[in-house]
Coordinates of N, CA and C and ligand atoms in Angstrom, one line a residue:
X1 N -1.8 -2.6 27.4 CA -2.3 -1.3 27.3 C -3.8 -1.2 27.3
X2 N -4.4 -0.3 28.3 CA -5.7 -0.2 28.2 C -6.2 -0.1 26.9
X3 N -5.9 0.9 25.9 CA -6.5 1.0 24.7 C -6.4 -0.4 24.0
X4 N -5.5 -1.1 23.8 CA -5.3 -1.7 22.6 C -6.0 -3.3 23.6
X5 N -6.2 -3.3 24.7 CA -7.3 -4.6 25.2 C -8.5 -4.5 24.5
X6 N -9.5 -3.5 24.2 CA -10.4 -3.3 24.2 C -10.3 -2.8 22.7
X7 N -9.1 -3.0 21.7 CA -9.3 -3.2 20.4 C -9.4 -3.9 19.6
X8 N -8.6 -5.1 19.8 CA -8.9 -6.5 19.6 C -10.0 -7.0 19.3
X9 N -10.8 -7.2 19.0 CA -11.8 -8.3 18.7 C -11.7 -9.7 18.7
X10 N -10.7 -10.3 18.9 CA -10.6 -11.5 19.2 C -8.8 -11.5 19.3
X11 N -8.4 -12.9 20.2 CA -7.0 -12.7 20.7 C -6.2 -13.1 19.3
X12 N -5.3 -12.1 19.2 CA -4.5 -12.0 17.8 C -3.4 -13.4 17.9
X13 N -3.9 -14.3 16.6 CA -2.5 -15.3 16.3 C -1.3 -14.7 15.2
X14 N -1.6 -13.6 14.5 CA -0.5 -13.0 13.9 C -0.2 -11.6 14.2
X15 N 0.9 -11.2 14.9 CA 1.0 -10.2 15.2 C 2.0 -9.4 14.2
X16 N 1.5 -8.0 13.2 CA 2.4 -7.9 12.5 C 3.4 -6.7 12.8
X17 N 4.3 -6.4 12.5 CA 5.2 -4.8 13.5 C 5.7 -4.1 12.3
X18 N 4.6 -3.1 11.9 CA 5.1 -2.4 10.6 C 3.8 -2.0 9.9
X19 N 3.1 -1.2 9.6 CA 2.0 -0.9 9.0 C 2.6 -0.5 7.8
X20 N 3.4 -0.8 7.0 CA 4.2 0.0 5.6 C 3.6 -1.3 4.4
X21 N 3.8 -0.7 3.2 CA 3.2 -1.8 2.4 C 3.4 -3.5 2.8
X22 N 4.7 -3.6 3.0 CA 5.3 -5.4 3.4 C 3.9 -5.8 4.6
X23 N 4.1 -5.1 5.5 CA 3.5 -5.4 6.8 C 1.6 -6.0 6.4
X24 N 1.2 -4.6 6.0 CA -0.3 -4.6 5.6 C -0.8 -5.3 4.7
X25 N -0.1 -6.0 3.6 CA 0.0 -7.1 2.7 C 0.0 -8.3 3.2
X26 N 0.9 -8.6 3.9 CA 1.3 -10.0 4.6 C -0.1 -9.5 6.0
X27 N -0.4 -8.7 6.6 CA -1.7 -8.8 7.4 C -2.9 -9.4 6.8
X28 N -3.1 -8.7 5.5 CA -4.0 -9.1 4.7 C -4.8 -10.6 4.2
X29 N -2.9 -11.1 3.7 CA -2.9 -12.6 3.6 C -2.9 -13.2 4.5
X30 N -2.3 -13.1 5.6 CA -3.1 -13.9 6.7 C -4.2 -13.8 7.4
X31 N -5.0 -13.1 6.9 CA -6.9 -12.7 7.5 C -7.3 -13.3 6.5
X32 N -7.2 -13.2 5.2 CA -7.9 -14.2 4.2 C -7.4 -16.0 4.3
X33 N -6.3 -16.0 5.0 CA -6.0 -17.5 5.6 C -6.5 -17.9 6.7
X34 N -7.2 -17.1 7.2 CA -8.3 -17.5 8.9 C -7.4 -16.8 9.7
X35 N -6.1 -16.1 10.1 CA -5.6 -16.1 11.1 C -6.5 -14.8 11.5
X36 N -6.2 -14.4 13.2 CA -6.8 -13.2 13.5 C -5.8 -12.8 13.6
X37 N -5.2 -11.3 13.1 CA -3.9 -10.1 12.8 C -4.7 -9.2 13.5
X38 N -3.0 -8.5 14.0 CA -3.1 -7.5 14.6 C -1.7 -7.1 14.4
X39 N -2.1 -5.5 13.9 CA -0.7 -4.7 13.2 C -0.9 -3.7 13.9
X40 N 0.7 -3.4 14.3 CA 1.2 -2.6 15.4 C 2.0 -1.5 14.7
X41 N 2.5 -0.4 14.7 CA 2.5 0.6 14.0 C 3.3 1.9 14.7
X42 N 5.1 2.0 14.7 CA 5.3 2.8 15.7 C 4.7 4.2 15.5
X43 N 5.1 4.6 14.0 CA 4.6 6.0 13.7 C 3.1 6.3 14.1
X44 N 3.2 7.6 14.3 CA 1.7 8.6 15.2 C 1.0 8.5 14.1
X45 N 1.5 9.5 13.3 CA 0.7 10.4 12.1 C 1.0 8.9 10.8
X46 N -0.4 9.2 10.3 CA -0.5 8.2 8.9 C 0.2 8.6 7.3
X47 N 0.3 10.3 7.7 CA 1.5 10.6 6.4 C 2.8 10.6 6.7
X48 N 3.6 10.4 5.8 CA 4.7 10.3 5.4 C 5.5 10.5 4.3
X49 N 6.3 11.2 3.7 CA 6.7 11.3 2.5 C 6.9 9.9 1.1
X50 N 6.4 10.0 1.0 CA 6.6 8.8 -0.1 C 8.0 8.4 -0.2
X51 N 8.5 7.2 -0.3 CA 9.7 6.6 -0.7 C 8.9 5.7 -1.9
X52 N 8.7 4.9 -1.9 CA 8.3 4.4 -3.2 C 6.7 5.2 -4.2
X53 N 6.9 4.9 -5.7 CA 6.3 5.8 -6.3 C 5.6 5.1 -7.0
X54 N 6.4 3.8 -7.2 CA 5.9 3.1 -9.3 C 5.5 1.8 -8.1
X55 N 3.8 0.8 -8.9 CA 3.8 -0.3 -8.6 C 4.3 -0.8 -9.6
X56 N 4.9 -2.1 -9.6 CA 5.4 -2.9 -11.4 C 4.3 -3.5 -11.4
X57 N 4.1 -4.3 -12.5 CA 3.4 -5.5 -13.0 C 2.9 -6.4 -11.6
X58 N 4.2 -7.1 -11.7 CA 4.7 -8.2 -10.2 C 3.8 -7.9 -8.9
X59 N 4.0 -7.0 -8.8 CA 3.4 -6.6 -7.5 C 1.2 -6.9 -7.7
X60 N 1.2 -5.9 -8.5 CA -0.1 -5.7 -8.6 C -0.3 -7.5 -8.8
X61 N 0.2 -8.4 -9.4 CA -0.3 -9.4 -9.4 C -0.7 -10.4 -8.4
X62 N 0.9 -10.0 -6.9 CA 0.9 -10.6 -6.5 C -0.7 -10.1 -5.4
X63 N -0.6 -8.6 -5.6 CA -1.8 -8.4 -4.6 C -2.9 -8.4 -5.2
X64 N -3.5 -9.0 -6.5 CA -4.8 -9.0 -6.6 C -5.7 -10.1 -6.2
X65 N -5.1 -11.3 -5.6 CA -6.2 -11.9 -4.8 C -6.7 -11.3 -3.5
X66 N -6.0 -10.6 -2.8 CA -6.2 -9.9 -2.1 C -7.4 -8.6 -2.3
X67 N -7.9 -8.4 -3.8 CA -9.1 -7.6 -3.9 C -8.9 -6.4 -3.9
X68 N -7.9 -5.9 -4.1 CA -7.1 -4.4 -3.9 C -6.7 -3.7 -5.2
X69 N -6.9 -4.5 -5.9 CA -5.9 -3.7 -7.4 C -7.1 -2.7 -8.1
X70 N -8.0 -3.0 -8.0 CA -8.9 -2.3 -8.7 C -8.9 -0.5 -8.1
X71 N -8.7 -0.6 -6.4 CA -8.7 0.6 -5.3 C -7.1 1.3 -6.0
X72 N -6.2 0.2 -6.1 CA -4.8 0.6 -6.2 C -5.2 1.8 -7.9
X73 N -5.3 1.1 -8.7 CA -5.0 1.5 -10.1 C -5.8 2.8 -10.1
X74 N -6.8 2.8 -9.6 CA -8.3 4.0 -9.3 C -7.2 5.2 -8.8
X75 N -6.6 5.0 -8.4 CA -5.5 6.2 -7.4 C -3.9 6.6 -7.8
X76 N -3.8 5.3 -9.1 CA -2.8 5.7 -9.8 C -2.8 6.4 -11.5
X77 N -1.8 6.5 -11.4 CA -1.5 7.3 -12.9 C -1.2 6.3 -13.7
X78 N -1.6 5.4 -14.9 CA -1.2 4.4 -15.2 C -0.3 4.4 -16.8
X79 N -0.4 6.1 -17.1 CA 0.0 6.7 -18.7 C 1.2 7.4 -18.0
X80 N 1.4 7.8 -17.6 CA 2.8 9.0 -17.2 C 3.9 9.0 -18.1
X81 N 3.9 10.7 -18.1 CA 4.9 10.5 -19.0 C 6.0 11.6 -18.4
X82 N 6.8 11.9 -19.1 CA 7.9 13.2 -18.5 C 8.4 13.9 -19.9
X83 N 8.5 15.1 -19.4 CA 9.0 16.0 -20.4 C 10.7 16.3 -20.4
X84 N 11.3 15.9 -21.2 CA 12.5 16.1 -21.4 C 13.2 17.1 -22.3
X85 N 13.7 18.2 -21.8 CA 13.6 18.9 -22.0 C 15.4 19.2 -23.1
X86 N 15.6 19.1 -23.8 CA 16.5 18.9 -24.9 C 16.9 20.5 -25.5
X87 N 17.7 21.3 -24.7 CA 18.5 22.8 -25.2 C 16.7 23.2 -25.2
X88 N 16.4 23.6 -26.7 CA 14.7 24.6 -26.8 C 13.9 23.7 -27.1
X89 N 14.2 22.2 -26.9 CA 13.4 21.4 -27.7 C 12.5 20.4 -26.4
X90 N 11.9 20.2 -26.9 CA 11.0 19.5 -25.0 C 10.5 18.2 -26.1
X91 N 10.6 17.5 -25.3 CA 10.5 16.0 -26.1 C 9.4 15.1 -24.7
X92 N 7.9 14.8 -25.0 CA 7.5 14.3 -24.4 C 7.6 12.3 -24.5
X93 N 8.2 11.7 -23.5 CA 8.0 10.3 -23.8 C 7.0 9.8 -22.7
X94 N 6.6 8.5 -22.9 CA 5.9 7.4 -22.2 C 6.8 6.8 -21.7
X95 N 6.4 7.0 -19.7 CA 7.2 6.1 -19.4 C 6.5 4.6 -19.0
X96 N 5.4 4.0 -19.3 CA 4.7 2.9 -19.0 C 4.3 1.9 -19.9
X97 N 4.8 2.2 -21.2 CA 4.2 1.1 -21.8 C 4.7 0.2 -22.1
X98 N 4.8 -0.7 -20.9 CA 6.0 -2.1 -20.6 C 5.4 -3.2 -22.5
X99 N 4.7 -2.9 -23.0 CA 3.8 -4.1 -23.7 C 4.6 -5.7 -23.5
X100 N 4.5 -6.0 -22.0 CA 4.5 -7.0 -21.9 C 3.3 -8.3 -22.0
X101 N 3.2 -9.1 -22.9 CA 2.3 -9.6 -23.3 C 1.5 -10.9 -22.1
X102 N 2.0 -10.9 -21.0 CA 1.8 -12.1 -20.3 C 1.4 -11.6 -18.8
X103 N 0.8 -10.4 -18.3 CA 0.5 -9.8 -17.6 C -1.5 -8.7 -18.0
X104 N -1.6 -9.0 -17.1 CA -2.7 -7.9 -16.6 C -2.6 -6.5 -16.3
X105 N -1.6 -6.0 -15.8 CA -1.0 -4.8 -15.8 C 0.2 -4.8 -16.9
X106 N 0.1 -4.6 -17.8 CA 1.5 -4.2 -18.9 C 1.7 -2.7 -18.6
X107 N 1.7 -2.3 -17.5 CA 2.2 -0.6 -17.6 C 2.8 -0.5 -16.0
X108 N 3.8 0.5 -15.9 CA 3.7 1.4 -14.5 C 2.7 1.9 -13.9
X109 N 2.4 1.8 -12.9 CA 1.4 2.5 -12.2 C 2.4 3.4 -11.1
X110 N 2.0 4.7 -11.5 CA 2.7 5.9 -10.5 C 1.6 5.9 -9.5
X111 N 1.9 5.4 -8.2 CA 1.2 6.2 -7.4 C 1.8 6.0 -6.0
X112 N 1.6 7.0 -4.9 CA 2.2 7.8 -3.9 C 2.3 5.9 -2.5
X113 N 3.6 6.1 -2.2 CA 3.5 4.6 -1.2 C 2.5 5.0 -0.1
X114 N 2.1 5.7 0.3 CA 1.2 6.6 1.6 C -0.5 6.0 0.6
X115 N -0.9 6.1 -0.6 CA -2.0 5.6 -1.0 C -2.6 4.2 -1.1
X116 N -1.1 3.5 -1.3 CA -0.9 2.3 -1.4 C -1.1 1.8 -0.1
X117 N -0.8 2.4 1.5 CA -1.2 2.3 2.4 C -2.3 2.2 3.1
X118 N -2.6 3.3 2.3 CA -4.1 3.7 3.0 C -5.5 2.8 2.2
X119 N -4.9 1.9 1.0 CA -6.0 1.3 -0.2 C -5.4 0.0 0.9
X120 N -4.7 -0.7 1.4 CA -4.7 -1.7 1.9 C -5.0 -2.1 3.7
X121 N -4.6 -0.8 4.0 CA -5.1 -0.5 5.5 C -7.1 -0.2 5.3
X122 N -7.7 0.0 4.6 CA -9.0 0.3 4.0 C -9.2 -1.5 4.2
X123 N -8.8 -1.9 3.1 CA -8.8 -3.6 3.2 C -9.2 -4.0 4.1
X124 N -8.2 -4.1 5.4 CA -8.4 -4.8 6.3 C -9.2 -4.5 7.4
X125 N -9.5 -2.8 6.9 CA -10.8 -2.7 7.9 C -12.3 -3.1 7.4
X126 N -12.0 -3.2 5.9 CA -13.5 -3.7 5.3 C -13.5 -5.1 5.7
X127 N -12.7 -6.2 6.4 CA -12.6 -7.0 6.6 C -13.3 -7.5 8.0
X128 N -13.8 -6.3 8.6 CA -14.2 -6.3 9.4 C -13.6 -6.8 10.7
X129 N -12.2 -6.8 10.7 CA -11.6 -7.6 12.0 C -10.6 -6.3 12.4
X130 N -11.3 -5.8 13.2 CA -10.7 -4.0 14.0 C -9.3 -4.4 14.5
X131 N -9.2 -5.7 15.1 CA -7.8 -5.6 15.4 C -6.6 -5.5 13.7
X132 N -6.9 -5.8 12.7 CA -6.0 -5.6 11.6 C -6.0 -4.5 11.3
X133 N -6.7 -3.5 11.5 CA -6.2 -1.7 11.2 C -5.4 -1.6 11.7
X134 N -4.1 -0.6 11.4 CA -3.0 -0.6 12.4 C -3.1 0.6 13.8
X135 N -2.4 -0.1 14.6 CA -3.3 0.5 16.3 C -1.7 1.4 16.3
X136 N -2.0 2.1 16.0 CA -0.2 3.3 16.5 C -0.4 3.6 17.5
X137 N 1.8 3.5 17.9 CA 1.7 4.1 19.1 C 1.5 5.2 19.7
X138 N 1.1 5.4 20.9 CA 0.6 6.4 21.5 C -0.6 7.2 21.2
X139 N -1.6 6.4 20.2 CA -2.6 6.8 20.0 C -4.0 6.2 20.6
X140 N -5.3 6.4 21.0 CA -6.0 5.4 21.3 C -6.4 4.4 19.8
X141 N -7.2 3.2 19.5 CA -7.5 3.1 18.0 C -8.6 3.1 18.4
X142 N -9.4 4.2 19.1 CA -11.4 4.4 18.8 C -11.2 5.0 18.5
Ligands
LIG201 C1 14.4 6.5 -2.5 C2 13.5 5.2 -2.6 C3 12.7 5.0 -3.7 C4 11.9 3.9 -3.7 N1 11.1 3.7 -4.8 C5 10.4 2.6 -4.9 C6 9.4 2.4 -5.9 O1 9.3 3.2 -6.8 N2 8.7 1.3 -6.0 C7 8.7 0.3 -5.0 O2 8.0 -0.7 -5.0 N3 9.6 0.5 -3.9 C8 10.4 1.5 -3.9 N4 11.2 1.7 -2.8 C9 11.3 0.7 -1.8 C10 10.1 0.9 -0.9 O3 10.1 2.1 -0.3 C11 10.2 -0.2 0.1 O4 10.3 -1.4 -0.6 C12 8.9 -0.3 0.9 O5 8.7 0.9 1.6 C13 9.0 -1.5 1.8 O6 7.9 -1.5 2.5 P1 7.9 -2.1 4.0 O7 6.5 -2.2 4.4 O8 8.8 -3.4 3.9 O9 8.8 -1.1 4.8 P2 8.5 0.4 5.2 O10 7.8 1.1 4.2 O11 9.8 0.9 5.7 O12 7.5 0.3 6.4 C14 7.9 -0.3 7.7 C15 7.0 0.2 8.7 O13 7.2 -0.5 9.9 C16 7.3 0.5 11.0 N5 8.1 -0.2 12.0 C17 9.4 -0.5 11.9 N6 9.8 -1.2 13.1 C18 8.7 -1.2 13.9 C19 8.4 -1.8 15.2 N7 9.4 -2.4 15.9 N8 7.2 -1.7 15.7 C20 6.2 -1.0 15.0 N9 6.4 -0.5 13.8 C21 7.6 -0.6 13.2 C22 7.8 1.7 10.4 O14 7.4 2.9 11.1 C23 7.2 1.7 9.0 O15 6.0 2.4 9.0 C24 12.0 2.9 -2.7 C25 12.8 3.1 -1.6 C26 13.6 4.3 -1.5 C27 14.4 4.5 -0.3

């Protein structure tokens, strides 16, 4: 493809097919392992309805060498609570306070899978290697 020659910055040894959390994560870790990534991306438009909502614990852990958790948490709700609404009686609870004692994040973090996208697609362009932004199809990526 004309566009995507002249996006590259150098010839890609990991090519990833999926710009969705899995994809952009595993690009990430392999640019901080030396490889040169390039993520391919069938969807046009960068929104999408959210399917996932909550990061757990696990997660945030696994992506904080990656340098991201601080962008992640900044964009999430990390108290949330819900109102339950009982006949006239409305009962507010906490739904995050895991107090798990052996973690860095002991809570839920609510926030939108489309943010979570966009804080790790951010990543890999601060990374300075243009071919790891994801190049969608049928778009040019200048
Ligand atoms: C109702 C629901 C609720 C959920 N809630 C949560 C939650 O609260 N917390 C949580 O962690 N997880 C949740 N999940 C799971 C979460 O959505 C998935 O684990 C997550 O989306 C997986 O990310 P992914 O990158 O593997 O896949 P996806 O998000 O599906 O991303 C895959 C991407 O690859 C692209 N793609 C596919 N094939 C190709 C190809 N051949 N070439 C180029 N691009 C391609 C797709 O367009 C897509 O953008 C939920 C899922 C559902 C359905």
């Amino acid at each position: 493809m004309e566009h995507g020659s002249s996006f590259v910055t150098r010839p890609a040894e990991v090519l990833v097919a999926g710009a969705g959390p899995a994809g952009l994560a595993l690009a990430l870790q392999a640019h901080d392992h030396g490889a040169a990534v390039r993520v391919i991306e069938r969807r046009q438009e960068v929104f999408r309805p959210s399917r996932a909502l909550i990061l757990h614990s696990r997660t945030l852990e696994v992506l904080r060498p990656l340098g991201v958790t601080q962008e992640l948490l900044a964009r999430a709700d990390i108290a949330p609570t819900a109102d339950l609404h009982l006949g006239r009686r409305v009962v507010r609870v906490q739904l995050a306070d895991l107090a798990l004692p052996d973690t860095a994040f002991p809570h839920l973090s609510l926030i939108r899978q489309m943010d979570v996208e966009t804080v790790l697609a951010q990543a890999l362009a601060d990374r300075g290697d243009r071919g790891g932004t994801p190049h969608r199809a049928g778009r040019s990526a200048r």
